[in-house]
Amino acid sequence: MFRRCILSRSTWNCREADLNETVWRGSKDVWLKSAYDAFIDAGVDAVRILPLAKKLNLSRTSFYWFFADREALLDALLQSWKARNTASIQQRCDAYAETIAEAMLNVFDCWLDQSLFDSQFEFAVRSWALQSPAVAAEIKGADEARISALTAMFVRFGFPQLAAEVRARTIYLVQIGYISMNTKEDLAVRMKRIPSYVEIYTGQAPQRREMERFASRHKFTLNAKQGAEEFV
């Protein structure tokens, strides 16, 4: 059976599609996934109909069953980026938490889980924005929405508006710096640093049980003798 797939390099959530209806021309999801791969590997200039068709072993004309033109495909890529990266930050900011430290750890899920926040996609879109005013405007809107969600999270926990805005901007700009610099850290190193990041960002160190829940979500086991303060 042919499968239709959601954009992701690491995990594809697939549903069965009728072979007789799709195999000769692919599907919208297949074309979009191929465009995503080309975009991540070589940037927006690599997203071209004919090379994608050759890669998929499909006819060029089959593309037009699903997209009006290349611009429609690029717009679909941009919408996919927004639906994944911006929506995930907003959702994690709104997630239940008993403390601001726990709320911050909810947001940190985005930085460790590629299915929530695709850092490669983020980097590629920001690179694209350097040559496209329209994409730059989309980036600006996404930045504002994400910072607004972080600000609202701090306000919810009693922080004054200005302090909430400054903390939100600090968190967000640091993470975008990580992405822009293509910073790589293994999970153990990052887990060791996260309690200090949380305390610096929120003024409150995470409790051990909060760190244990967070680590468990990312399939990491904390040292049994380690307290949160020992992660610095």
JSON list of C-alpha atoms in Angstrom, two decimals:
[
{"chain": "A", "resi": 1, "resn": "MET", "atom": "CA", "xyz": [0.00, 0.00, 0.00]},
{"chain": "A", "resi": 2, "resn": "PHE", "atom": "CA", "xyz": [1.13, 3.57, -0.69]},
{"chain": "A", "resi": 3, "resn": "ARG", "atom": "CA", "xyz": [1.42, 5.73, 2.43]},
{"chain": "A", "resi": 4, "resn": "ARG", "atom": "CA", "xyz": [0.72, 9.41, 2.98]},
{"chain": "A", "resi": 5, "resn": "CYS", "atom": "CA", "xyz": [3.09, 10.99, 5.48]},
{"chain": "A", "resi": 6, "resn": "ILE", "atom": "CA", "xyz": [3.31, 14.02, 7.74]},
{"chain": "A", "resi": 7, "resn": "LEU", "atom": "CA", "xyz": [6.52, 16.06, 7.45]},
{"chain": "A", "resi": 8, "resn": "SER", "atom": "CA", "xyz": [9.26, 14.80, 9.73]},
{"chain": "A", "resi": 9, "resn": "ARG", "atom": "CA", "xyz": [12.69, 13.33, 9.24]},
{"chain": "A", "resi": 10, "resn": "SER", "atom": "CA", "xyz": [12.70, 11.28, 12.37]},
{"chain": "A", "resi": 11, "resn": "THR", "atom": "CA", "xyz": [9.07, 10.16, 12.67]},
{"chain": "A", "resi": 12, "resn": "TRP", "atom": "CA", "xyz": [6.42, 9.67, 10.02]},
{"chain": "A", "resi": 13, "resn": "ASN", "atom": "CA", "xyz": [2.83, 9.31, 11.11]},
{"chain": "A", "resi": 14, "resn": "CYS", "atom": "CA", "xyz": [1.36, 7.47, 8.13]},
{"chain": "A", "resi": 15, "resn": "ARG", "atom": "CA", "xyz": [-2.11, 6.48, 7.05]},
{"chain": "A", "resi": 16, "resn": "GLU", "atom": "CA", "xyz": [-3.05, 4.00, 4.35]},
{"chain": "A", "resi": 17, "resn": "ALA", "atom": "CA", "xyz": [-4.04, 5.41, 0.95]},
{"chain": "A", "resi": 18, "resn": "ASP", "atom": "CA", "xyz": [-5.61, 3.63, -2.00]},
{"chain": "A", "resi": 19, "resn": "LEU", "atom": "CA", "xyz": [-2.82, 2.38, -4.25]},
{"chain": "A", "resi": 20, "resn": "ASN", "atom": "CA", "xyz": [-4.96, 2.55, -7.38]},
{"chain": "A", "resi": 21, "resn": "GLU", "atom": "CA", "xyz": [-5.77, 6.24, -6.82]},
{"chain": "A", "resi": 22, "resn": "THR", "atom": "CA", "xyz": [-2.32, 7.53, -5.89]},
{"chain": "A", "resi": 23, "resn": "VAL", "atom": "CA", "xyz": [0.58, 5.37, -7.02]},
{"chain": "A", "resi": 24, "resn": "TRP", "atom": "CA", "xyz": [0.85, 6.82, -10.51]},
{"chain": "A", "resi": 25, "resn": "ARG", "atom": "CA", "xyz": [1.09, 10.42, -9.33]},
{"chain": "A", "resi": 26, "resn": "GLY", "atom": "CA", "xyz": [2.09, 10.26, -5.67]},
{"chain": "A", "resi": 27, "resn": "SER", "atom": "CA", "xyz": [0.16, 12.32, -3.12]},
{"chain": "A", "resi": 28, "resn": "LYS", "atom": "CA", "xyz": [0.23, 15.82, -1.73]},
{"chain": "A", "resi": 29, "resn": "ASP", "atom": "CA", "xyz": [2.01, 14.60, 1.39]},
{"chain": "A", "resi": 30, "resn": "VAL", "atom": "CA", "xyz": [4.64, 12.74, -0.63]},
{"chain": "A", "resi": 31, "resn": "TRP", "atom": "CA", "xyz": [5.44, 15.79, -2.74]},
{"chain": "A", "resi": 32, "resn": "LEU", "atom": "CA", "xyz": [5.54, 17.97, 0.36]},
{"chain": "A", "resi": 33, "resn": "LYS", "atom": "CA", "xyz": [7.84, 15.56, 2.22]},
{"chain": "A", "resi": 34, "resn": "SER", "atom": "CA", "xyz": [10.21, 15.49, -0.75]},
{"chain": "A", "resi": 35, "resn": "ALA", "atom": "CA", "xyz": [10.18, 19.29, -0.86]},
{"chain": "A", "resi": 36, "resn": "TYR", "atom": "CA", "xyz": [10.91, 19.38, 2.88]},
{"chain": "A", "resi": 37, "resn": "ASP", "atom": "CA", "xyz": [13.92, 17.08, 2.48]},
{"chain": "A", "resi": 38, "resn": "ALA", "atom": "CA", "xyz": [15.33, 19.19, -0.35]},
{"chain": "A", "resi": 39, "resn": "PHE", "atom": "CA", "xyz": [14.67, 22.38, 1.62]},
{"chain": "A", "resi": 40, "resn": "ILE", "atom": "CA", "xyz": [16.48, 21.10, 4.72]},
{"chain": "A", "resi": 41, "resn": "ASP", "atom": "CA", "xyz": [19.42, 19.76, 2.71]},
{"chain": "A", "resi": 42, "resn": "ALA", "atom": "CA", "xyz": [20.04, 22.66, 0.33]},
{"chain": "A", "resi": 43, "resn": "GLY", "atom": "CA", "xyz": [17.67, 25.55, 0.96]},
{"chain": "A", "resi": 44, "resn": "VAL", "atom": "CA", "xyz": [14.76, 27.02, -0.94]},
{"chain": "A", "resi": 45, "resn": "ASP", "atom": "CA", "xyz": [16.53, 27.09, -4.30]},
{"chain": "A", "resi": 46, "resn": "ALA", "atom": "CA", "xyz": [16.63, 23.28, -4.23]},
{"chain": "A", "resi": 47, "resn": "VAL", "atom": "CA", "xyz": [12.85, 23.06, -4.07]},
{"chain": "A", "resi": 48, "resn": "ARG", "atom": "CA", "xyz": [12.13, 22.69, -7.79]},
{"chain": "A", "resi": 49, "resn": "ILE", "atom": "CA", "xyz": [9.43, 20.63, -9.44]},
{"chain": "A", "resi": 50, "resn": "LEU", "atom": "CA", "xyz": [11.50, 18.69, -11.97]},
{"chain": "A", "resi": 51, "resn": "PRO", "atom": "CA", "xyz": [14.25, 17.56, -9.53]},
{"chain": "A", "resi": 52, "resn": "LEU", "atom": "CA", "xyz": [11.59, 16.52, -7.03]},
{"chain": "A", "resi": 53, "resn": "ALA", "atom": "CA", "xyz": [9.77, 14.55, -9.71]},
{"chain": "A", "resi": 54, "resn": "LYS", "atom": "CA", "xyz": [12.98, 12.76, -10.68]},
{"chain": "A", "resi": 55, "resn": "LYS", "atom": "CA", "xyz": [13.74, 11.96, -7.06]},
{"chain": "A", "resi": 56, "resn": "LEU", "atom": "CA", "xyz": [10.26, 10.52, -6.59]},
{"chain": "A", "resi": 57, "resn": "ASN", "atom": "CA", "xyz": [10.33, 8.76, -9.96]},
{"chain": "A", "resi": 58, "resn": "LEU", "atom": "CA", "xyz": [7.09, 10.50, -10.90]},
{"chain": "A", "resi": 59, "resn": "SER", "atom": "CA", "xyz": [6.12, 12.59, -13.89]},
{"chain": "A", "resi": 60, "resn": "ARG", "atom": "CA", "xyz": [6.45, 16.36, -13.62]},
{"chain": "A", "resi": 61, "resn": "THR", "atom": "CA", "xyz": [2.79, 16.77, -14.56]},
{"chain": "A", "resi": 62, "resn": "SER", "atom": "CA", "xyz": [1.67, 14.68, -11.58]},
{"chain": "A", "resi": 63, "resn": "PHE", "atom": "CA", "xyz": [2.80, 17.53, -9.34]},
{"chain": "A", "resi": 64, "resn": "TYR", "atom": "CA", "xyz": [-0.05, 19.68, -10.64]},
{"chain": "A", "resi": 65, "resn": "TRP", "atom": "CA", "xyz": [-2.69, 17.32, -9.29]},
{"chain": "A", "resi": 66, "resn": "PHE", "atom": "CA", "xyz": [-1.76, 18.64, -5.84]},
{"chain": "A", "resi": 67, "resn": "PHE", "atom": "CA", "xyz": [-0.22, 22.11, -6.22]},
{"chain": "A", "resi": 68, "resn": "ALA", "atom": "CA", "xyz": [-0.98, 24.92, -8.64]},
{"chain": "A", "resi": 69, "resn": "ASP", "atom": "CA", "xyz": [2.68, 25.83, -9.01]},
{"chain": "A", "resi": 70, "resn": "ARG", "atom": "CA", "xyz": [6.01, 26.00, -7.17]},
{"chain": "A", "resi": 71, "resn": "GLU", "atom": "CA", "xyz": [4.82, 28.99, -5.12]},
{"chain": "A", "resi": 72, "resn": "ALA", "atom": "CA", "xyz": [1.93, 26.93, -3.80]},
{"chain": "A", "resi": 73, "resn": "LEU", "atom": "CA", "xyz": [4.38, 24.22, -2.73]},
{"chain": "A", "resi": 74, "resn": "LEU", "atom": "CA", "xyz": [6.60, 26.77, -1.00]},
{"chain": "A", "resi": 75, "resn": "ASP", "atom": "CA", "xyz": [3.57, 28.22, 0.77]},
{"chain": "A", "resi": 76, "resn": "ALA", "atom": "CA", "xyz": [2.63, 24.74, 1.96]},
{"chain": "A", "resi": 77, "resn": "LEU", "atom": "CA", "xyz": [6.14, 24.33, 3.38]},
{"chain": "A", "resi": 78, "resn": "LEU", "atom": "CA", "xyz": [5.80, 27.63, 5.21]},
{"chain": "A", "resi": 79, "resn": "GLN", "atom": "CA", "xyz": [2.40, 26.69, 6.62]},
{"chain": "A", "resi": 80, "resn": "SER", "atom": "CA", "xyz": [3.82, 23.37, 7.81]},
{"chain": "A", "resi": 81, "resn": "TRP", "atom": "CA", "xyz": [6.61, 25.20, 9.62]},
{"chain": "A", "resi": 82, "resn": "LYS", "atom": "CA", "xyz": [4.13, 27.50, 11.35]},
{"chain": "A", "resi": 83, "resn": "ALA", "atom": "CA", "xyz": [1.82, 24.65, 12.30]},
{"chain": "A", "resi": 84, "resn": "ARG", "atom": "CA", "xyz": [4.67, 22.74, 13.89]},
{"chain": "A", "resi": 85, "resn": "ASN", "atom": "CA", "xyz": [7.11, 25.16, 15.45]},
{"chain": "A", "resi": 86, "resn": "THR", "atom": "CA", "xyz": [4.94, 28.10, 16.51]},
{"chain": "A", "resi": 87, "resn": "ALA", "atom": "CA", "xyz": [1.95, 26.03, 17.58]},
{"chain": "A", "resi": 88, "resn": "SER", "atom": "CA", "xyz": [4.12, 23.71, 19.72]},
{"chain": "A", "resi": 89, "resn": "ILE", "atom": "CA", "xyz": [5.65, 26.59, 21.68]},
{"chain": "A", "resi": 90, "resn": "GLN", "atom": "CA", "xyz": [2.22, 28.08, 22.28]},
{"chain": "A", "resi": 91, "resn": "GLN", "atom": "CA", "xyz": [0.81, 24.74, 23.41]},
{"chain": "A", "resi": 92, "resn": "ARG", "atom": "CA", "xyz": [3.71, 24.04, 25.78]},
{"chain": "A", "resi": 93, "resn": "CYS", "atom": "CA", "xyz": [3.40, 27.54, 27.27]},
{"chain": "A", "resi": 94, "resn": "ASP", "atom": "CA", "xyz": [-0.27, 26.80, 27.99]},
{"chain": "A", "resi": 95, "resn": "ALA", "atom": "CA", "xyz": [0.37, 23.31, 29.42]},
{"chain": "A", "resi": 96, "resn": "TYR", "atom": "CA", "xyz": [-0.55, 22.64, 33.04]},
{"chain": "A", "resi": 97, "resn": "ALA", "atom": "CA", "xyz": [2.19, 23.36, 35.59]},
{"chain": "A", "resi": 98, "resn": "GLU", "atom": "CA", "xyz": [2.17, 23.81, 39.35]},
{"chain": "A", "resi": 99, "resn": "THR", "atom": "CA", "xyz": [5.19, 26.13, 39.39]},
{"chain": "A", "resi": 100, "resn": "ILE", "atom": "CA", "xyz": [6.88, 28.50, 36.97]},
{"chain": "A", "resi": 101, "resn": "ALA", "atom": "CA", "xyz": [9.88, 26.16, 36.98]},
{"chain": "A", "resi": 102, "resn": "GLU", "atom": "CA", "xyz": [7.68, 23.29, 35.83]},
{"chain": "A", "resi": 103, "resn": "ALA", "atom": "CA", "xyz": [6.11, 25.56, 33.21]},
{"chain": "A", "resi": 104, "resn": "MET", "atom": "CA", "xyz": [9.58, 26.39, 31.92]},
{"chain": "A", "resi": 105, "resn": "LEU", "atom": "CA", "xyz": [10.41, 22.69, 31.67]},
{"chain": "A", "resi": 106, "resn": "ASN", "atom": "CA", "xyz": [7.24, 22.23, 29.62]},
{"chain": "A", "resi": 107, "resn": "VAL", "atom": "CA", "xyz": [8.61, 24.76, 27.14]},
{"chain": "A", "resi": 108, "resn": "PHE", "atom": "CA", "xyz": [12.00, 23.07, 27.19]},
{"chain": "A", "resi": 109, "resn": "ASP", "atom": "CA", "xyz": [10.28, 19.98, 25.77]},
{"chain": "A", "resi": 110, "resn": "CYS", "atom": "CA", "xyz": [10.32, 21.85, 22.46]},
{"chain": "A", "resi": 111, "resn": "TRP", "atom": "CA", "xyz": [14.10, 22.15, 22.47]},
{"chain": "A", "resi": 112, "resn": "LEU", "atom": "CA", "xyz": [14.62, 18.43, 23.10]},
{"chain": "A", "resi": 113, "resn": "ASP", "atom": "CA", "xyz": [11.83, 16.91, 21.04]},
{"chain": "A", "resi": 114, "resn": "GLN", "atom": "CA", "xyz": [12.16, 17.33, 17.29]},
{"chain": "A", "resi": 115, "resn": "SER", "atom": "CA", "xyz": [8.56, 16.26, 16.79]},
{"chain": "A", "resi": 116, "resn": "LEU", "atom": "CA", "xyz": [7.46, 19.36, 18.71]},
{"chain": "A", "resi": 117, "resn": "PHE", "atom": "CA", "xyz": [9.97, 21.88, 17.38]},
{"chain": "A", "resi": 118, "resn": "ASP", "atom": "CA", "xyz": [12.00, 21.12, 14.27]},
{"chain": "A", "resi": 119, "resn": "SER", "atom": "CA", "xyz": [15.21, 23.15, 14.67]},
{"chain": "A", "resi": 120, "resn": "GLN", "atom": "CA", "xyz": [16.47, 22.23, 11.19]},
{"chain": "A", "resi": 121, "resn": "PHE", "atom": "CA", "xyz": [13.23, 23.48, 9.69]},
{"chain": "A", "resi": 122, "resn": "GLU", "atom": "CA", "xyz": [13.53, 26.66, 11.76]},
{"chain": "A", "resi": 123, "resn": "PHE", "atom": "CA", "xyz": [17.08, 27.28, 10.56]},
{"chain": "A", "resi": 124, "resn": "ALA", "atom": "CA", "xyz": [16.12, 26.71, 6.92]},
{"chain": "A", "resi": 125, "resn": "VAL", "atom": "CA", "xyz": [13.12, 29.05, 7.08]},
{"chain": "A", "resi": 126, "resn": "ARG", "atom": "CA", "xyz": [15.19, 31.78, 8.73]},
{"chain": "A", "resi": 127, "resn": "SER", "atom": "CA", "xyz": [17.80, 31.41, 6.01]},
{"chain": "A", "resi": 128, "resn": "TRP", "atom": "CA", "xyz": [15.06, 31.68, 3.40]},
{"chain": "A", "resi": 129, "resn": "ALA", "atom": "CA", "xyz": [13.83, 34.88, 5.05]},
{"chain": "A", "resi": 130, "resn": "LEU", "atom": "CA", "xyz": [17.16, 36.57, 4.24]},
{"chain": "A", "resi": 131, "resn": "GLN", "atom": "CA", "xyz": [16.18, 36.56, 0.56]},
{"chain": "A", "resi": 132, "resn": "SER", "atom": "CA", "xyz": [12.41, 36.91, 0.83]},
{"chain": "A", "resi": 133, "resn": "PRO", "atom": "CA", "xyz": [10.64, 39.90, 2.44]},
{"chain": "A", "resi": 134, "resn": "ALA", "atom": "CA", "xyz": [7.41, 37.91, 2.54]},
{"chain": "A", "resi": 135, "resn": "VAL", "atom": "CA", "xyz": [9.04, 35.09, 4.52]},
{"chain": "A", "resi": 136, "resn": "ALA", "atom": "CA", "xyz": [10.78, 37.65, 6.74]},
{"chain": "A", "resi": 137, "resn": "ALA", "atom": "CA", "xyz": [7.33, 39.04, 7.58]},
{"chain": "A", "resi": 138, "resn": "GLU", "atom": "CA", "xyz": [6.16, 35.52, 8.48]},
{"chain": "A", "resi": 139, "resn": "ILE", "atom": "CA", "xyz": [9.21, 35.12, 10.73]},
{"chain": "A", "resi": 140, "resn": "LYS", "atom": "CA", "xyz": [8.44, 38.42, 12.44]},
{"chain": "A", "resi": 141, "resn": "GLY", "atom": "CA", "xyz": [4.87, 37.34, 13.08]},
{"chain": "A", "resi": 142, "resn": "ALA", "atom": "CA", "xyz": [5.99, 33.97, 14.43]},
{"chain": "A", "resi": 143, "resn": "ASP", "atom": "CA", "xyz": [8.56, 35.58, 16.72]},
{"chain": "A", "resi": 144, "resn": "GLU", "atom": "CA", "xyz": [5.94, 37.92, 18.13]},
{"chain": "A", "resi": 145, "resn": "ALA", "atom": "CA", "xyz": [3.44, 35.10, 18.68]},
{"chain": "A", "resi": 146, "resn": "ARG", "atom": "CA", "xyz": [6.00, 32.91, 20.45]},
{"chain": "A", "resi": 147, "resn": "ILE", "atom": "CA", "xyz": [7.28, 35.70, 22.68]},
{"chain": "A", "resi": 148, "resn": "SER", "atom": "CA", "xyz": [3.68, 36.64, 23.49]},
{"chain": "A", "resi": 149, "resn": "ALA", "atom": "CA", "xyz": [2.96, 33.06, 24.57]},
{"chain": "A", "resi": 150, "resn": "LEU", "atom": "CA", "xyz": [6.04, 32.99, 26.80]},
{"chain": "A", "resi": 151, "resn": "THR", "atom": "CA", "xyz": [5.11, 36.37, 28.27]},
{"chain": "A", "resi": 152, "resn": "ALA", "atom": "CA", "xyz": [1.59, 35.18, 29.06]},
{"chain": "A", "resi": 153, "resn": "MET", "atom": "CA", "xyz": [3.04, 32.14, 30.82]},
{"chain": "A", "resi": 154, "resn": "PHE", "atom": "CA", "xyz": [5.04, 34.33, 33.19]},
{"chain": "A", "resi": 155, "resn": "VAL", "atom": "CA", "xyz": [2.10, 36.68, 33.78]},
{"chain": "A", "resi": 156, "resn": "ARG", "atom": "CA", "xyz": [-0.01, 33.64, 34.68]},
{"chain": "A", "resi": 157, "resn": "PHE", "atom": "CA", "xyz": [2.44, 32.92, 37.49]},
{"chain": "A", "resi": 158, "resn": "GLY", "atom": "CA", "xyz": [2.26, 36.44, 38.88]},
{"chain": "A", "resi": 159, "resn": "PHE", "atom": "CA", "xyz": [5.17, 38.19, 37.17]},
{"chain": "A", "resi": 160, "resn": "PRO", "atom": "CA", "xyz": [4.68, 41.89, 36.33]},
{"chain": "A", "resi": 161, "resn": "GLN", "atom": "CA", "xyz": [4.12, 42.54, 32.63]},
{"chain": "A", "resi": 162, "resn": "LEU", "atom": "CA", "xyz": [7.49, 44.16, 31.92]},
{"chain": "A", "resi": 163, "resn": "ALA", "atom": "CA", "xyz": [9.45, 41.49, 33.82]},
{"chain": "A", "resi": 164, "resn": "ALA", "atom": "CA", "xyz": [7.45, 38.80, 32.02]},
{"chain": "A", "resi": 165, "resn": "GLU", "atom": "CA", "xyz": [8.26, 40.34, 28.63]},
{"chain": "A", "resi": 166, "resn": "VAL", "atom": "CA", "xyz": [11.98, 40.62, 29.38]},
{"chain": "A", "resi": 167, "resn": "ARG", "atom": "CA", "xyz": [12.20, 37.05, 30.64]},
{"chain": "A", "resi": 168, "resn": "ALA", "atom": "CA", "xyz": [10.27, 35.80, 27.62]},
{"chain": "A", "resi": 169, "resn": "ARG", "atom": "CA", "xyz": [12.54, 37.65, 25.20]},
{"chain": "A", "resi": 170, "resn": "THR", "atom": "CA", "xyz": [15.65, 36.37, 26.98]},
{"chain": "A", "resi": 171, "resn": "ILE", "atom": "CA", "xyz": [14.49, 32.74, 26.75]},
{"chain": "A", "resi": 172, "resn": "TYR", "atom": "CA", "xyz": [13.45, 33.02, 23.15]},
{"chain": "A", "resi": 173, "resn": "LEU", "atom": "CA", "xyz": [16.44, 34.92, 21.84]},
{"chain": "A", "resi": 174, "resn": "VAL", "atom": "CA", "xyz": [18.85, 32.52, 23.54]},
{"chain": "A", "resi": 175, "resn": "GLN", "atom": "CA", "xyz": [17.16, 29.56, 21.86]},
{"chain": "A", "resi": 176, "resn": "ILE", "atom": "CA", "xyz": [17.13, 31.23, 18.46]},
{"chain": "A", "resi": 177, "resn": "GLY", "atom": "CA", "xyz": [20.84, 31.88, 19.01]},
{"chain": "A", "resi": 178, "resn": "TYR", "atom": "CA", "xyz": [21.34, 28.15, 19.63]},
{"chain": "A", "resi": 179, "resn": "ILE", "atom": "CA", "xyz": [19.64, 27.44, 16.32]},
{"chain": "A", "resi": 180, "resn": "SER", "atom": "CA", "xyz": [21.40, 30.17, 14.35]},
{"chain": "A", "resi": 181, "resn": "MET", "atom": "CA", "xyz": [24.80, 29.03, 15.60]},
{"chain": "A", "resi": 182, "resn": "ASN", "atom": "CA", "xyz": [23.89, 25.39, 14.92]},
{"chain": "A", "resi": 183, "resn": "THR", "atom": "CA", "xyz": [24.94, 24.54, 18.48]},
{"chain": "A", "resi": 184, "resn": "LYS", "atom": "CA", "xyz": [25.16, 20.82, 19.24]},
{"chain": "A", "resi": 185, "resn": "GLU", "atom": "CA", "xyz": [25.00, 19.30, 22.74]},
{"chain": "A", "resi": 186, "resn": "ASP", "atom": "CA", "xyz": [24.48, 15.71, 23.72]},
{"chain": "A", "resi": 187, "resn": "LEU", "atom": "CA", "xyz": [21.50, 14.99, 25.94]},
{"chain": "A", "resi": 188, "resn": "ALA", "atom": "CA", "xyz": [23.54, 14.39, 29.11]},
{"chain": "A", "resi": 189, "resn": "VAL", "atom": "CA", "xyz": [25.24, 17.77, 28.83]},
{"chain": "A", "resi": 190, "resn": "ARG", "atom": "CA", "xyz": [21.98, 19.53, 28.16]},
{"chain": "A", "resi": 191, "resn": "MET", "atom": "CA", "xyz": [20.22, 17.81, 31.05]},
{"chain": "A", "resi": 192, "resn": "LYS", "atom": "CA", "xyz": [23.02, 18.88, 33.36]},
{"chain": "A", "resi": 193, "resn": "ARG", "atom": "CA", "xyz": [22.58, 22.51, 32.36]},
{"chain": "A", "resi": 194, "resn": "ILE", "atom": "CA", "xyz": [18.80, 22.72, 32.23]},
{"chain": "A", "resi": 195, "resn": "PRO", "atom": "CA", "xyz": [18.17, 23.27, 35.99]},
{"chain": "A", "resi": 196, "resn": "SER", "atom": "CA", "xyz": [20.51, 26.27, 35.91]},
{"chain": "A", "resi": 197, "resn": "TYR", "atom": "CA", "xyz": [18.82, 27.64, 32.79]},
{"chain": "A", "resi": 198, "resn": "VAL", "atom": "CA", "xyz": [15.44, 27.27, 34.49]},
{"chain": "A", "resi": 199, "resn": "GLU", "atom": "CA", "xyz": [16.62, 29.05, 37.63]},
{"chain": "A", "resi": 200, "resn": "ILE", "atom": "CA", "xyz": [18.20, 31.88, 35.65]},
{"chain": "A", "resi": 201, "resn": "TYR", "atom": "CA", "xyz": [15.14, 32.33, 33.46]},
{"chain": "A", "resi": 202, "resn": "THR", "atom": "CA", "xyz": [12.50, 32.07, 36.19]},
{"chain": "A", "resi": 203, "resn": "GLY", "atom": "CA", "xyz": [14.25, 32.87, 39.47]},
{"chain": "A", "resi": 204, "resn": "GLN", "atom": "CA", "xyz": [13.20, 29.44, 40.75]},
{"chain": "A", "resi": 205, "resn": "ALA", "atom": "CA", "xyz": [15.16, 26.19, 40.64]},
{"chain": "A", "resi": 206, "resn": "PRO", "atom": "CA", "xyz": [13.17, 23.15, 39.53]},
{"chain": "A", "resi": 207, "resn": "GLN", "atom": "CA", "xyz": [12.37, 20.58, 42.20]},
{"chain": "A", "resi": 208, "resn": "ARG", "atom": "CA", "xyz": [13.86, 17.15, 41.78]},
{"chain": "A", "resi": 209, "resn": "ARG", "atom": "CA", "xyz": [10.48, 15.54, 41.03]},
{"chain": "A", "resi": 210, "resn": "GLU", "atom": "CA", "xyz": [9.93, 18.14, 38.30]},
{"chain": "A", "resi": 211, "resn": "MET", "atom": "CA", "xyz": [13.29, 17.32, 36.76]},
{"chain": "A", "resi": 212, "resn": "GLU", "atom": "CA", "xyz": [12.58, 13.60, 37.00]},
{"chain": "A", "resi": 213, "resn": "ARG", "atom": "CA", "xyz": [9.27, 13.99, 35.15]},
{"chain": "A", "resi": 214, "resn": "PHE", "atom": "CA", "xyz": [10.97, 16.14, 32.52]},
{"chain": "A", "resi": 215, "resn": "ALA", "atom": "CA", "xyz": [13.87, 13.71, 32.10]},
{"chain": "A", "resi": 216, "resn": "SER", "atom": "CA", "xyz": [11.47, 10.77, 31.83]},
{"chain": "A", "resi": 217, "resn": "ARG", "atom": "CA", "xyz": [9.64, 12.45, 28.96]},
{"chain": "A", "resi": 218, "resn": "HIS", "atom": "CA", "xyz": [12.93, 12.48, 27.09]},
{"chain": "A", "resi": 219, "resn": "LYS", "atom": "CA", "xyz": [13.95, 8.95, 28.07]},
{"chain": "A", "resi": 220, "resn": "PHE", "atom": "CA", "xyz": [16.79, 10.14, 30.28]},
{"chain": "A", "resi": 221, "resn": "THR", "atom": "CA", "xyz": [17.51, 8.85, 33.80]},
{"chain": "A", "resi": 222, "resn": "LEU", "atom": "CA", "xyz": [18.89, 11.25, 36.39]},
{"chain": "A", "resi": 223, "resn": "ASN", "atom": "CA", "xyz": [21.63, 10.10, 38.73]},
{"chain": "A", "resi": 224, "resn": "ALA", "atom": "CA", "xyz": [19.90, 8.82, 41.86]},
{"chain": "A", "resi": 225, "resn": "LYS", "atom": "CA", "xyz": [22.26, 10.81, 44.10]},
{"chain": "A", "resi": 226, "resn": "GLN", "atom": "CA", "xyz": [21.91, 14.04, 42.16]},
{"chain": "A", "resi": 227, "resn": "GLY", "atom": "CA", "xyz": [19.89, 16.95, 43.48]},
{"chain": "A", "resi": 228, "resn": "ALA", "atom": "CA", "xyz": [18.70, 19.65, 41.11]},
{"chain": "A", "resi": 229, "resn": "GLU", "atom": "CA", "xyz": [21.26, 22.08, 42.50]},
{"chain": "A", "resi": 230, "resn": "GLU", "atom": "CA", "xyz": [24.06, 19.68, 41.51]},
{"chain": "A", "resi": 231, "resn": "PHE", "atom": "CA", "xyz": [23.35, 19.99, 37.79]},
{"chain": "A", "resi": 232, "resn": "VAL", "atom": "CA", "xyz": [25.30, 23.25, 37.49]}
]
